[in-house]
Amino acid sequence: MASDLTLRDIEAAAQRLRGEVVDTPCLVSRTLSELAGCEVYLKFENLQFTASFKERGALNKMAQLGEAERAAGVLAVSAGNHAQGVAYHAQRMGIPATIVMPRFAPAVKVDNTRRFGATVVLEGDTFDDARAHGLALANERGFTVVHPYDDLAVAAGQGTIALEMLAAQPQIDTLIVAIGGGGLISGMATAARAIKPGIEVYGVQTERFPAVWNAVHHGHRESGQATIADGIAVKSPGALTLPIIKERVRDVLLVSEDDIEQAILMLLEIEKTVVEGAGGVGLAALMKHRERFAGRRVGLVLCGGNIEPLVLAEIIERGMVKSGRLARLRLDIRDVPGALADVATLLGKLGANIDEVQHQRAFTSLSVERAQIEVVVRTRGVAHIEQILAALRAQDYRAERVG
């Protein structure tokens, strides 16, 4: 029952966690506030030692284990951040830890978990596959399971984030929180509404894993196979957390992969902070539903920063394409010596920096005296691209933007 998790539980968790996890900053973002049309406050949980809020719930759970349970060891099933939180604090507490992760968990999370001394078992293609294997393993070997979300001690630990946010920024009247299995939002909604009954709490899920959205909206959306927000890629909400969400959360919103990518890029460019997919969904929801939050004082949790560098690089490049700062242009030119040099010179005069050139003769339908080239250029934006195309066409080049 939702009433089983109380403010007293979360305040007790805060006492256990004091000095053991980082009381991360909660700061106003002036630029994001202007863009979103409301006051935006960011809780930088990506600055925890393991770069995720998951440390809080893991430590609160393990701090309450008896000596025999500690000696037997703990087991966690996780896509990565919970794994690191359990492994790190288990190592500090001298508790043997076994972590079961999906086979396709991000390498950075797998490597970090091993670095904290845990035994890592990679099993299954999804979190749910890994969970089934992990529960069987725990039963076989007598491990205590530290669940990533469906445990009230874990949820209480996560709820300490709301205590810190409202202590630092008491004017916050709205919280937007990522939902996977529901541990984070259950704890935060319980704490926030107990302290400030009028506060509104919204949850966010990715369209590819809408389990809690389905439960709240009586929907029937299918879950996908993968999402950039792998930390919240959960197909079934927690049995303990779902009633809390239904009772204490105003609504659950959905965001697309594109929305999440844009949020990651905005936080990188504006706040100079790195978040993973799950860490960006709060901002993604805020920007997608501006009208719902207009004029409010909104707190967002940047809940994790463990993103693969190559994924981040790809997001940056795709973002540059969407904003018009990187463009692929296709030109039809005369196939004579110096023609390519003339194009390069003209592009330079127009302020376009060439990244890549493909010069094609054979694989084209053009006549044999002509050639097709594609150039990837760095530009100043969409308007600049149009200026470049207009100038190329004025020189009798048949030019178009590709993609």
Coordinates of N, CA and C in Angstrom, one line a residue, residues 1-5 54 131 147-156 158 178-190 205 211-212 215-216 234 236-249 252:
M1 N 0.8 -1.2 0.0 CA 0.0 0.0 0.0 C 0.9 1.2 0.0
A2 N 0.3 2.3 -0.6 CA 1.1 3.5 -0.7 C 1.4 4.1 0.7
S3 N 0.5 3.9 1.6 CA 0.7 4.4 2.9 C 1.9 3.8 3.7
D4 N 2.4 2.7 3.1 CA 3.6 2.0 3.8 C 4.8 2.8 3.7
L5 N 4.9 3.7 2.7 CA 6.1 4.6 2.6 C 5.7 6.0 3.1
K54 N 21.2 6.5 -7.9 CA 20.9 5.1 -7.4 C 21.7 4.7 -6.2
R131 N 16.7 -10.0 -14.8 CA 16.0 -10.1 -13.5 C 15.6 -11.5 -13.1
H147 N 16.8 -4.7 -4.7 CA 16.0 -4.4 -5.9 C 16.3 -3.0 -6.4
P148 N 16.3 -2.8 -7.7 CA 16.5 -1.4 -8.2 C 15.4 -0.4 -7.9
Y149 N 14.2 -0.9 -7.7 CA 13.1 0.0 -7.4 C 12.0 -0.5 -6.6
D150 N 11.7 -1.8 -6.7 CA 10.5 -2.3 -6.0 C 10.8 -2.8 -4.6
D151 N 11.3 -1.8 -3.8 CA 11.6 -2.1 -2.4 C 11.5 -0.7 -1.7
L152 N 10.7 -0.7 -0.6 CA 10.4 0.6 0.1 C 11.6 1.2 0.7
A153 N 12.6 0.4 1.1 CA 13.8 1.0 1.6 C 14.6 1.7 0.5
V154 N 14.6 1.1 -0.7 CA 15.3 1.7 -1.8 C 14.5 3.0 -2.2
A155 N 13.2 2.9 -2.3 CA 12.4 4.1 -2.6 C 12.6 5.2 -1.6
A156 N 12.7 4.9 -0.3 CA 13.0 5.9 0.7 C 14.3 6.6 0.5
Q158 N 15.8 7.0 -2.3 CA 15.7 7.9 -3.5 C 14.9 9.2 -3.1
A178 N 11.9 11.2 -13.8 CA 12.0 10.0 -14.7 C 11.4 8.8 -14.0
I179 N 10.7 7.9 -14.8 CA 10.2 6.7 -14.2 C 10.7 5.5 -15.1
G180 N 11.3 4.6 -14.4 CA 11.6 3.2 -14.9 C 10.6 2.3 -14.2
G181 N 11.1 1.8 -13.1 CA 10.2 0.9 -12.3 C 9.4 1.7 -11.2
G182 N 9.9 2.9 -11.0 CA 9.1 3.8 -10.1 C 9.7 4.1 -8.7
G183 N 10.9 3.6 -8.4 CA 11.4 3.8 -7.1 C 11.7 5.3 -6.8
L184 N 12.3 6.0 -7.8 CA 12.7 7.4 -7.6 C 11.5 8.3 -7.4
I185 N 10.5 8.1 -8.3 CA 9.4 9.0 -8.2 C 8.5 8.7 -7.0
S186 N 8.4 7.4 -6.6 CA 7.7 7.1 -5.4 C 8.2 7.7 -4.2
G187 N 9.5 7.6 -4.0 CA 10.2 8.3 -2.9 C 10.1 9.8 -2.9
M188 N 10.3 10.4 -4.1 CA 10.3 11.8 -4.2 C 8.9 12.4 -4.0
A189 N 7.9 11.7 -4.6 CA 6.5 12.2 -4.5 C 6.0 12.1 -3.0
T190 N 6.4 11.0 -2.3 CA 6.0 10.9 -0.9 C 6.6 12.0 -0.1
Q205 N 8.2 8.9 -19.0 CA 8.7 7.7 -19.6 C 9.0 7.9 -21.0
A211 N 5.3 1.5 -19.6 CA 4.6 0.6 -18.7 C 3.7 1.4 -17.7
V212 N 4.3 2.3 -17.0 CA 3.6 3.1 -16.0 C 2.6 4.0 -16.7
A215 N -0.4 2.0 -17.3 CA -1.1 1.7 -16.0 C -1.9 2.9 -15.6
V216 N -1.4 4.1 -15.7 CA -2.1 5.3 -15.3 C -3.2 5.7 -16.2
V234 N 12.2 -0.3 -18.6 CA 11.6 -1.3 -17.7 C 10.2 -1.6 -18.3
S236 N 7.8 -3.6 -16.8 CA 6.7 -3.8 -15.8 C 7.0 -2.9 -14.6
P237 N 6.0 -2.1 -14.2 CA 6.2 -1.2 -13.0 C 6.3 -2.1 -11.7
G238 N 6.9 -1.5 -10.7 CA 7.0 -2.2 -9.4 C 5.6 -2.4 -8.8
A239 N 5.4 -3.6 -8.2 CA 4.2 -3.8 -7.5 C 4.0 -2.9 -6.3
L240 N 5.1 -2.5 -5.6 CA 5.0 -1.6 -4.5 C 5.0 -0.2 -4.9
T241 N 5.6 0.2 -6.0 CA 5.7 1.6 -6.4 C 4.5 2.1 -7.2
L242 N 3.9 1.2 -7.9 CA 2.7 1.6 -8.8 C 1.6 2.3 -8.0
P243 N 1.2 1.7 -6.8 CA 0.1 2.3 -6.1 C 0.5 3.7 -5.6
I244 N 1.8 3.9 -5.2 CA 2.2 5.2 -4.8 C 2.2 6.2 -5.9
I245 N 2.6 5.8 -7.1 CA 2.5 6.6 -8.3 C 1.0 7.1 -8.5
K246 N 0.1 6.1 -8.5 CA -1.3 6.4 -8.8 C -1.8 7.4 -7.8
E247 N -1.4 7.3 -6.5 CA -1.9 8.1 -5.5 C -1.3 9.5 -5.4
R248 N 0.0 9.6 -5.7 CA 0.8 10.8 -5.4 C 1.3 11.6 -6.6
V249 N 1.2 11.0 -7.8 CA 1.7 11.6 -9.0 C 0.6 12.2 -9.8
V252 N 1.6 11.2 -15.8 CA 2.8 10.6 -16.4 C 2.8 11.0 -17.9

